[in-house]
Coordinates of C-alpha atoms in Angstrom, one line a residue:
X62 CA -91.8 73.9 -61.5
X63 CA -94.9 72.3 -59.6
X64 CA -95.6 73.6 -56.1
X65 CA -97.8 72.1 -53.5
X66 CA -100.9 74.1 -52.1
X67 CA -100.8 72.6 -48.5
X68 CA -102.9 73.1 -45.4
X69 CA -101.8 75.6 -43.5
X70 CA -101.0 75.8 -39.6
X71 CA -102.5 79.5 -39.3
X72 CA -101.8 79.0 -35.2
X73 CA -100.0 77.2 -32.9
X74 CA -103.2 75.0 -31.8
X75 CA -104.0 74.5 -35.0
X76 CA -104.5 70.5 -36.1
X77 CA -106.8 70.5 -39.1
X78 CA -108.5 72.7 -41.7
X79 CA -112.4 71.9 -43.5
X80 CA -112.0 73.3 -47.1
X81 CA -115.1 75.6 -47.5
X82 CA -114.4 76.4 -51.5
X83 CA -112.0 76.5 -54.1
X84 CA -111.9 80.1 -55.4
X85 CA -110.1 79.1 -58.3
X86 CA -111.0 76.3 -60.9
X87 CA -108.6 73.4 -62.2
X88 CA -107.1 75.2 -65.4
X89 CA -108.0 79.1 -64.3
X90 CA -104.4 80.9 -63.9
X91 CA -103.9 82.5 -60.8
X92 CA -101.1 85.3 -59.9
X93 CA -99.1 85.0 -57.1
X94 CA -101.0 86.6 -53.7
X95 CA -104.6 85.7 -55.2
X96 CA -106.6 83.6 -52.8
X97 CA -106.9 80.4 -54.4
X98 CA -109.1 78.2 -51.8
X99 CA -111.2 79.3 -49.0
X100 CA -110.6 76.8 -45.5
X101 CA -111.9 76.5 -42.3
X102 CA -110.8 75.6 -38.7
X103 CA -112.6 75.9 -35.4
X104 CA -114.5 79.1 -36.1
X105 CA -112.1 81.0 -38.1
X106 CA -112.1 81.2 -42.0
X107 CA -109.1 82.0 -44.0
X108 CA -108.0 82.2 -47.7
X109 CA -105.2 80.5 -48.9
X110 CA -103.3 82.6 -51.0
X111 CA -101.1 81.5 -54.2
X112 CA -97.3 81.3 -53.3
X113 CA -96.5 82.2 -56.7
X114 CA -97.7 82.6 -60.6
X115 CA -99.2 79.6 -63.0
X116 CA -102.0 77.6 -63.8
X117 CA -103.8 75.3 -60.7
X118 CA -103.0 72.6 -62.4
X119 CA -105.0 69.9 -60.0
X120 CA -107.6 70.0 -56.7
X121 CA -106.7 67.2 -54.9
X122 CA -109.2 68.0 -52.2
X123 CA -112.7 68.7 -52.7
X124 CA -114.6 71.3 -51.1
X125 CA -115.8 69.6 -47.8
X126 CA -112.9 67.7 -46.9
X127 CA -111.5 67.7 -43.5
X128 CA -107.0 67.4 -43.4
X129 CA -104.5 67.7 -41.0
X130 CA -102.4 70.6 -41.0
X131 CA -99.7 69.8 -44.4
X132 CA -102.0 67.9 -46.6
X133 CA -101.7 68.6 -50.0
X134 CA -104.7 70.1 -51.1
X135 CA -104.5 71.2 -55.1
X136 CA -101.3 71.7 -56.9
X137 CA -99.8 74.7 -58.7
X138 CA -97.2 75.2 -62.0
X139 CA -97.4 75.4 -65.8
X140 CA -100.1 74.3 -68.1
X141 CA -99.0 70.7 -69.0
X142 CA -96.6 70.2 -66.3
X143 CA -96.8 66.5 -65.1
X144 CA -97.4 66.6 -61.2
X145 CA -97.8 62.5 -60.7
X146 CA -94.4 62.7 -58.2
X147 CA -96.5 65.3 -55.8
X148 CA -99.3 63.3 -56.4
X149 CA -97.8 60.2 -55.1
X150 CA -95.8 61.9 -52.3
X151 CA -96.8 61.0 -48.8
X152 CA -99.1 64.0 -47.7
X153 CA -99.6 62.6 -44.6
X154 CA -103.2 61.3 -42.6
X155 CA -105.3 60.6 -45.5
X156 CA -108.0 63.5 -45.4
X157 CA -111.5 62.2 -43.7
X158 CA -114.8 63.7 -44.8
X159 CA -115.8 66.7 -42.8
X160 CA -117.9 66.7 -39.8
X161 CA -119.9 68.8 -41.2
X162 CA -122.4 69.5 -44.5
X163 CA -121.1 71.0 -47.5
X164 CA -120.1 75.1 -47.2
X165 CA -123.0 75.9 -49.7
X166 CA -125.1 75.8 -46.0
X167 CA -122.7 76.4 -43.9
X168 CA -121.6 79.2 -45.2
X169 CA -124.9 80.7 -46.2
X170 CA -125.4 80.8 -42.4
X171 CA -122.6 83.3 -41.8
X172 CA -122.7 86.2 -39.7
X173 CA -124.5 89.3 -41.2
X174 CA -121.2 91.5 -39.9
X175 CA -119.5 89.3 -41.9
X176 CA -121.0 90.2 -44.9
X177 CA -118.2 92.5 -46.6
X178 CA -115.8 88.8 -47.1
X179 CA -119.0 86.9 -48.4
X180 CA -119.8 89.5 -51.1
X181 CA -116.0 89.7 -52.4
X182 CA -116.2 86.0 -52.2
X183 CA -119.3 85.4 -54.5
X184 CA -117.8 87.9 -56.6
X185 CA -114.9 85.9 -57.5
X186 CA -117.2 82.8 -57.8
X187 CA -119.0 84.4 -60.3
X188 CA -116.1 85.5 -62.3
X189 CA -114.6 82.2 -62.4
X190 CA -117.2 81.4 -65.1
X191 CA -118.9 83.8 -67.9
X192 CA -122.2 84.0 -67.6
X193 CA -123.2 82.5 -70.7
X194 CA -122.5 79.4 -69.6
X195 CA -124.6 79.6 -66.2
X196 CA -127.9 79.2 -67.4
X197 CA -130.4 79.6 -64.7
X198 CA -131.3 76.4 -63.0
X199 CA -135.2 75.6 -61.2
X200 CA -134.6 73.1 -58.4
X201 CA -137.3 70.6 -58.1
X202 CA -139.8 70.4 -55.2
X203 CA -137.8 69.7 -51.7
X204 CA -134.4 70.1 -53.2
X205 CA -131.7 72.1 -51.4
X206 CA -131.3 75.1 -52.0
X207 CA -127.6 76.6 -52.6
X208 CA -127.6 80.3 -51.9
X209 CA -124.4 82.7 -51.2
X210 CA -124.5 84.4 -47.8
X211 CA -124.9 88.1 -49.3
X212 CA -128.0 86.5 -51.8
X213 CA -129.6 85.2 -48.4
X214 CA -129.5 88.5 -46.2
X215 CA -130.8 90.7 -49.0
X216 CA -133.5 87.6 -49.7
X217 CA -134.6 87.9 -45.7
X218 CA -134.3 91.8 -45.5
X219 CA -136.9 92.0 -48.5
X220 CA -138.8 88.8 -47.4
X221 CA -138.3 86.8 -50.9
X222 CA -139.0 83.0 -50.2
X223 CA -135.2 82.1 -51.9
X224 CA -137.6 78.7 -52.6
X225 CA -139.2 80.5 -55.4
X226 CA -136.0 81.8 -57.4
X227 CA -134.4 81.2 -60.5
X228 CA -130.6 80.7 -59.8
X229 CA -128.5 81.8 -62.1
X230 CA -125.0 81.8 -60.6
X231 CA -122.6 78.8 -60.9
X232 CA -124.1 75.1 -60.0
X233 CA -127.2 76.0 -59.9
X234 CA -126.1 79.0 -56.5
X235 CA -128.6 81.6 -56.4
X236 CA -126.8 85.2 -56.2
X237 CA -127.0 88.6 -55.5
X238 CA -128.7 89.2 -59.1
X239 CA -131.1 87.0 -58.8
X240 CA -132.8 88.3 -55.5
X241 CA -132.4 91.9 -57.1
X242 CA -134.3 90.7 -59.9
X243 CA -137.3 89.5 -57.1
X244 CA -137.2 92.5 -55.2
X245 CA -137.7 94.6 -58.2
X246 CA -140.7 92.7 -59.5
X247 CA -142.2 92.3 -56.1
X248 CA -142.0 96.1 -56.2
X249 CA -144.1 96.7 -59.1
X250 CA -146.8 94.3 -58.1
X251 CA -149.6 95.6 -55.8
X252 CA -149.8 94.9 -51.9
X253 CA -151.6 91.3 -51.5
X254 CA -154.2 93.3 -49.2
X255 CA -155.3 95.0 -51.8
X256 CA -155.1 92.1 -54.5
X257 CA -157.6 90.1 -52.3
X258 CA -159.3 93.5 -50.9
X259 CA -159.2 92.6 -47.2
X260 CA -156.6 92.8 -44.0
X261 CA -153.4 90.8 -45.2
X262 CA -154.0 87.4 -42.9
X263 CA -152.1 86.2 -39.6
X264 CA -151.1 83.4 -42.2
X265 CA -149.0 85.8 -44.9
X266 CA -147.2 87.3 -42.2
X267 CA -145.6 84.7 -41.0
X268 CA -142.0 84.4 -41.7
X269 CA -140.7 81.4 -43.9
X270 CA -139.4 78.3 -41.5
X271 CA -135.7 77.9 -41.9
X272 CA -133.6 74.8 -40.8
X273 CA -130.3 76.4 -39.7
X274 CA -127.3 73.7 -40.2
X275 CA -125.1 72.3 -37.4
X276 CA -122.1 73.4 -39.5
X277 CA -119.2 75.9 -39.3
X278 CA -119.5 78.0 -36.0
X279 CA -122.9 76.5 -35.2
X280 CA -121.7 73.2 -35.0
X281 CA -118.3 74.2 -32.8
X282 CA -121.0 75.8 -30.2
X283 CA -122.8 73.2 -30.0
X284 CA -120.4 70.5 -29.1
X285 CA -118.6 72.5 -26.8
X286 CA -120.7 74.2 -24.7
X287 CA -122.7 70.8 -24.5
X288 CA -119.2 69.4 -23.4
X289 CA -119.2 72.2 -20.8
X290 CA -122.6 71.3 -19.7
X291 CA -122.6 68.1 -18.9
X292 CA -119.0 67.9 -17.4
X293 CA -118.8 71.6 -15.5
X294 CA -120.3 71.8 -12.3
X295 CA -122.0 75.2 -13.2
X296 CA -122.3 77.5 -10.1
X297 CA -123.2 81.3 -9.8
X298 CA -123.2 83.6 -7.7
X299 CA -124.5 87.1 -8.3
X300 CA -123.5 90.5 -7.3
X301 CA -124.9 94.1 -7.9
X302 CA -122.0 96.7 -8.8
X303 CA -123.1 100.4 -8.2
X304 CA -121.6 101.9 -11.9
X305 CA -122.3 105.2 -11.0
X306 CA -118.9 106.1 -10.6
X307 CA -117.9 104.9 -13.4
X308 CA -120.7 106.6 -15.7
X309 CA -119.6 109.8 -14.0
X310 CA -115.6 109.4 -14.8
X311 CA -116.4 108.2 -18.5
X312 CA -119.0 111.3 -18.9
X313 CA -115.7 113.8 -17.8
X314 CA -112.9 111.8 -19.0
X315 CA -114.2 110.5 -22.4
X316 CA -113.0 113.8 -24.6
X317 CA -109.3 113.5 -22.7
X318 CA -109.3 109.6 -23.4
X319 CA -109.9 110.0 -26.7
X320 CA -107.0 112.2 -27.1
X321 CA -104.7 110.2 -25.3
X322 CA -105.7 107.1 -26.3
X323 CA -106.7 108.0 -30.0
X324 CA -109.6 105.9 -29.3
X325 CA -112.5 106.4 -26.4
X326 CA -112.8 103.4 -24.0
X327 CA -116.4 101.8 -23.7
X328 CA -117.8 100.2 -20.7
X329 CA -116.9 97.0 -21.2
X330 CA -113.1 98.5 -22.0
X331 CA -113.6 99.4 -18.2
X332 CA -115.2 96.5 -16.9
X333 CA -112.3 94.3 -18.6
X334 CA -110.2 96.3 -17.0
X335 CA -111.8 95.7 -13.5
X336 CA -111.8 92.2 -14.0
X337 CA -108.0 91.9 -15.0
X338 CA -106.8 93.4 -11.9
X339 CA -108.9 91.1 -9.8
X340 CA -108.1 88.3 -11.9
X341 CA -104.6 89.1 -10.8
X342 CA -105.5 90.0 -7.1
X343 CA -107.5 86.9 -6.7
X344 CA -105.3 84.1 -8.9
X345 CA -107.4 81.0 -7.9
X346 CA -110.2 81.6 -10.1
X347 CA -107.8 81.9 -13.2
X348 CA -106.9 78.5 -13.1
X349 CA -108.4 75.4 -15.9
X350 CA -108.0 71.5 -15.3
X351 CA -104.8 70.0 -16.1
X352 CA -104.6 66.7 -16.1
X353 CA -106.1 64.9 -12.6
X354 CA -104.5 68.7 -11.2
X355 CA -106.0 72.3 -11.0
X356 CA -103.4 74.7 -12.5
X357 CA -102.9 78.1 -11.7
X358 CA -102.4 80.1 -14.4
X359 CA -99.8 83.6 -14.1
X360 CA -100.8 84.8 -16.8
X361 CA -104.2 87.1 -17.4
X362 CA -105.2 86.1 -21.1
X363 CA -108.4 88.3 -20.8
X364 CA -111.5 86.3 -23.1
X365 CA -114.7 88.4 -23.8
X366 CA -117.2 87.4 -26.4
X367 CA -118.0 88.6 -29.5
X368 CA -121.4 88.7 -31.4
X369 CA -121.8 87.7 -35.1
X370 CA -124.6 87.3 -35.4
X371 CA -125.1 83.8 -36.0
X372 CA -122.6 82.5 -33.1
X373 CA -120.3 83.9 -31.4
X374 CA -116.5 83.9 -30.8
X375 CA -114.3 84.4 -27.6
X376 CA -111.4 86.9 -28.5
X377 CA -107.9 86.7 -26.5
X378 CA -106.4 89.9 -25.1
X379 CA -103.2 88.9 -23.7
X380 CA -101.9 90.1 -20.4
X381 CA -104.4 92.0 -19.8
X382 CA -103.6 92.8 -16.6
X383 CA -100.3 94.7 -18.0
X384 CA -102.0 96.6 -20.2
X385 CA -103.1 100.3 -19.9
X386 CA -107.0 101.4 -20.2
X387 CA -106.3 102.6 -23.9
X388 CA -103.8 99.8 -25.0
X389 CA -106.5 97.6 -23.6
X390 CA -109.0 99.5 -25.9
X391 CA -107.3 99.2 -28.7
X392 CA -106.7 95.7 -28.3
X393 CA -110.2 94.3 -28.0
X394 CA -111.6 97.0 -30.7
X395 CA -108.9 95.4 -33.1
X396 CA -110.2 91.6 -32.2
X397 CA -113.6 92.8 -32.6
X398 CA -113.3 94.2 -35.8
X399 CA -111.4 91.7 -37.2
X400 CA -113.4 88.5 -35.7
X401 CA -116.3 90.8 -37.8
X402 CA -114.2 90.8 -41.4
X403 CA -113.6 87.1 -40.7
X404 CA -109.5 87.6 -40.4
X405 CA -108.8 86.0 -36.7
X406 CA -106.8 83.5 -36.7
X407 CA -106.8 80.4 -34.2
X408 CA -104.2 82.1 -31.7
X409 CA -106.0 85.4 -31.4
X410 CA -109.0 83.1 -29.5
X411 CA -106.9 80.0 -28.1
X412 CA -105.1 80.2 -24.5
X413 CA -108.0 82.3 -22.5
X414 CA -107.8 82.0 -18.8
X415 CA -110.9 83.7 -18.0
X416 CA -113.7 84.6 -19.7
X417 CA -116.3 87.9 -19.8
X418 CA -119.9 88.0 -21.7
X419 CA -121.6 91.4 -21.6
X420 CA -125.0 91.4 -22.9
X421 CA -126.1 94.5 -21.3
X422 CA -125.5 96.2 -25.1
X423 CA -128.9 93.9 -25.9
X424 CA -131.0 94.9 -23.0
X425 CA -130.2 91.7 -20.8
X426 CA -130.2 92.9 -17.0
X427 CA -128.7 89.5 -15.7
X428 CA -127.8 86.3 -17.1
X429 CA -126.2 82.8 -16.3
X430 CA -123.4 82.1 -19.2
X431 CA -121.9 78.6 -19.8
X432 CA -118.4 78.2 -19.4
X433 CA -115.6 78.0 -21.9
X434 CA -113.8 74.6 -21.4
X435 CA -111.4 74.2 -20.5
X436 CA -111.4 77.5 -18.6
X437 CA -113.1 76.7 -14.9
X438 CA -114.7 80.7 -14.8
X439 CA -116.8 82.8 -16.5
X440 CA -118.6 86.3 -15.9
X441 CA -121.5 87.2 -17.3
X442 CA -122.4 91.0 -17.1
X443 CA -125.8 92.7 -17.6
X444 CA -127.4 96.4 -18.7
X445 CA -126.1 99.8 -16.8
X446 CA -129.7 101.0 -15.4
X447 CA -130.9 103.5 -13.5
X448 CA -132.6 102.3 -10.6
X449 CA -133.8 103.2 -6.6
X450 CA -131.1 102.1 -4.1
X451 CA -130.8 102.6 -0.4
X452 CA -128.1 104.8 0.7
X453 CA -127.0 106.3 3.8
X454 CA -130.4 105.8 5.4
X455 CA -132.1 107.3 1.9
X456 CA -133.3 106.2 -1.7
X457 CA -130.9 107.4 -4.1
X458 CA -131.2 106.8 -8.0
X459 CA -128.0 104.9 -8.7
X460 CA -126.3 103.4 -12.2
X461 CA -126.5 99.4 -11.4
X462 CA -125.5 96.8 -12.7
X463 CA -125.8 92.7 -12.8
X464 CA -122.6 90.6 -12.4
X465 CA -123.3 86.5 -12.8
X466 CA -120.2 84.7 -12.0
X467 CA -120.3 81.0 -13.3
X468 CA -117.7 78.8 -11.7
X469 CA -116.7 75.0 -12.2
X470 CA -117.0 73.7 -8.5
X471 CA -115.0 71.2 -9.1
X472 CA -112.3 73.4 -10.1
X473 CA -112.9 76.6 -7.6
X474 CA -114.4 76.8 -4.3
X475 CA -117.0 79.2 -3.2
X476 CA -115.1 81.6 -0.8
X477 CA -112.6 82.4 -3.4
X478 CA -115.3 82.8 -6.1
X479 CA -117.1 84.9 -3.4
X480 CA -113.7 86.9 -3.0
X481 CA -113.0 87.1 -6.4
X482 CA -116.7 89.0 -7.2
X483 CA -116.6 91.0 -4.4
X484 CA -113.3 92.3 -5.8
X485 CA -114.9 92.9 -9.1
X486 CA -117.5 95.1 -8.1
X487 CA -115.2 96.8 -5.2
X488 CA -113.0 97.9 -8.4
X489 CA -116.1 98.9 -10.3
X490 CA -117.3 100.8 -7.8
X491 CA -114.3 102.8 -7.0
X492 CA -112.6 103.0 -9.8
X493 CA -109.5 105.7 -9.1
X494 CA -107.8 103.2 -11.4
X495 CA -109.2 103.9 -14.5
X496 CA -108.6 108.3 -13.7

């Protein structure tokens, strides 16, 4: 019997899916668990797996294709089964084309610590047809190239212009093979210095221009934190938090942690920590707009970002406040490492009440952050240096550190802001909490 492949609701939030690819081709049999198309929504991808055993016997939706959550997107059963009374049933909204460019780009822009999904993915691609019937393709001047996201990182890591190379992976994609095959040539052939017998020019080092595509993640940060720029009032205030404290009781306590907790906090393990219990000291900052009406929120639903690379994604630990230093380890080294393998799903990053960004990992001593609608707070956190401070009448070398608190003024005054900082860096600085 026939059975629907529908878009799935992967979280509560969840409204409507892009369909990146179809893994599987109309015809190709498929066992049950295989993933059978590749979709999107907000900044989380997903693969659809088969509910059961047969033959996809139709894609109703092409790759591209934007649907609300229970569309019909390709139909499963038994080679020759007739499907027209799934076809004609209501699947409710008609899909709308995507807001965004096919995933050949969008998906070539994908994070490099998202690499491991990409590189099963163009496997699987490449299997679906034999390789006697992908001839290699040569694009003509100006024409888009179609590259898989693996084939693009090796390209850039051995500077091959992916302009110049013969694809040879299905519709005309270039893959993994084919930049192997540059990168091996380009090795046997002499430095061009010593081809033209002089310096190699300003000229060939420069890298190859690149247009990266408002698609996928990129285009989900760009129209939201534009919203949040031009409807937030954006205020900061800043505040220097003496970490020496906490560098000490990490340095002692690490090796006990570890055994406790089975995993060793990090600093910003701590600093979440911190800013959970002021969150919950100080309420009025973890508040968002509701309706013409500021609501208080009870609960601490703790945000902090995460870098991939190309974007990044805001990660929800729950309750934060409740949770001890190592459950709250565990939790955000579990988001991490699975926003980087591409398996969040929309729940895991919706309902955060507040919001921390830490680039001190990347050298940045302070920062201003943009806010995460519809949240009204955010707090940006710099580098743990070592620097000169005035103490007790002397100059002391201390571990500091940057704070930037960005607040929606509309939202939050600036005592409680004020208030809310100061009990930040109180709880950094002494942190008996955290023993």
């Amino acid at each position: 019997m026939a059975t629907r492949i529908d878009m799935p609701q992967l979280g509560l939030t969840m409204e409507r899916g892009t369909i990146l690819q179809w893994l599987k081709a109309e015809g190709e049999r498929v066992e049950k668990g295989q993933a059978v198309v590749l979709i999107q929504t907000e900044k989380v991808e997903y693969e659809v797996e088969a509910p059961g055993a047969g033959t996809l016997l139709k894609v109703v939706a092409k790759e591209g294709a934007e649907l609300p959550v229970g569309s019909l997107m390709g139909i499963l059963g038994q080679s020759g089964e007739d499907v027209s009374g799934l076809l004609s049933a209501p699947t409710g909204a008609e899909p709308r084309a995507a807001s965004h460019e096919p995933r050949a780009e969008g998906r070539a822009e994908r994070a490099e610590s998202r690499e491991p999904r990409a590189e099963s993915r163009e496997g699987r691609a490449e299997s679906r047809e034999p390789r006697a019937e992908s001839a290699p393709v040569w694009r003509a001047a100006g024409e888009r190239v179609k590259i898989s996201p693996v084939a693009k990182k090796l390209a850039q890591e051995h500077g091959i212009d992916i302009a110049t190379l013969t694809a040879s992976g299905p519709d005309g994609r270039i893959v993994r093979e084919d930049v192997e095959r540059a990168i091996a040539t380009k090795s046997r052939e002499p430095h061009p210095a010593l081809r033209a017998g002089y310096p190699e020019s300003r000229e060939e080092q420069k890298p190859t221009p690149e247009i990266i595509p408002l698609t996928g993640i990129r285009k989900v940060i760009f129209d939201r934190m534009g919203q949040s720029w031009r409807e937030a009032a954006h205020v900061t205030l800043f505040a220097d938090a003496d970490m020496t404290e906490i560098v000490r009781l990490r340095q002692e306590r690490g090796t006990d942690w570890e055994r406790r907790f089975g995993i060793k906090p990090s600093y910003s393990d701590l600093i979440h920590m911190a800013v959970a219990k002021a969150l919950r000291e100080e309420p009025r900052i973890n508040c968002r707009l509701d309706g013409q009406g500021v609501r208080v929120r009870k609960e601490v639903n703790l945000a902090f970002a995460i870098d991939l690379g190309e974007g990044l994604l805001a990660a929800v630990i729950r309750d934060a406040d409740k949770k001890s230093l190592g459950d709250l380890a565990k939790a955000a080294r579990d988001l991490a490492e699975r926003a980087r393998a591409g398996r969040l799903t929309p729940d895991d990053m919706a309902d955060g009440t507040f919001t921390v960004s830490n680039l001190g990992g990347l050298g940045v001593e302070y920062f201003t952050p943009i806010i995460n609608p519809p949240q009204a707070g955010i707090l940006g956190v710099g580098k743990i240096q070592e620097k000169p401070v005035v103490l007790d009448g002397g100059i002391h070398i201390r571990s500091m550190m940057t704070l930037s608190l960005v607040f929606d003024h509309r939202l939050i005054d600036g005592a409680p802001a004020a208030r809310f900082l100061a009990k930040v860096k109180e709880l950094l600085e002494n942190p008996a909490w955290a023993a």
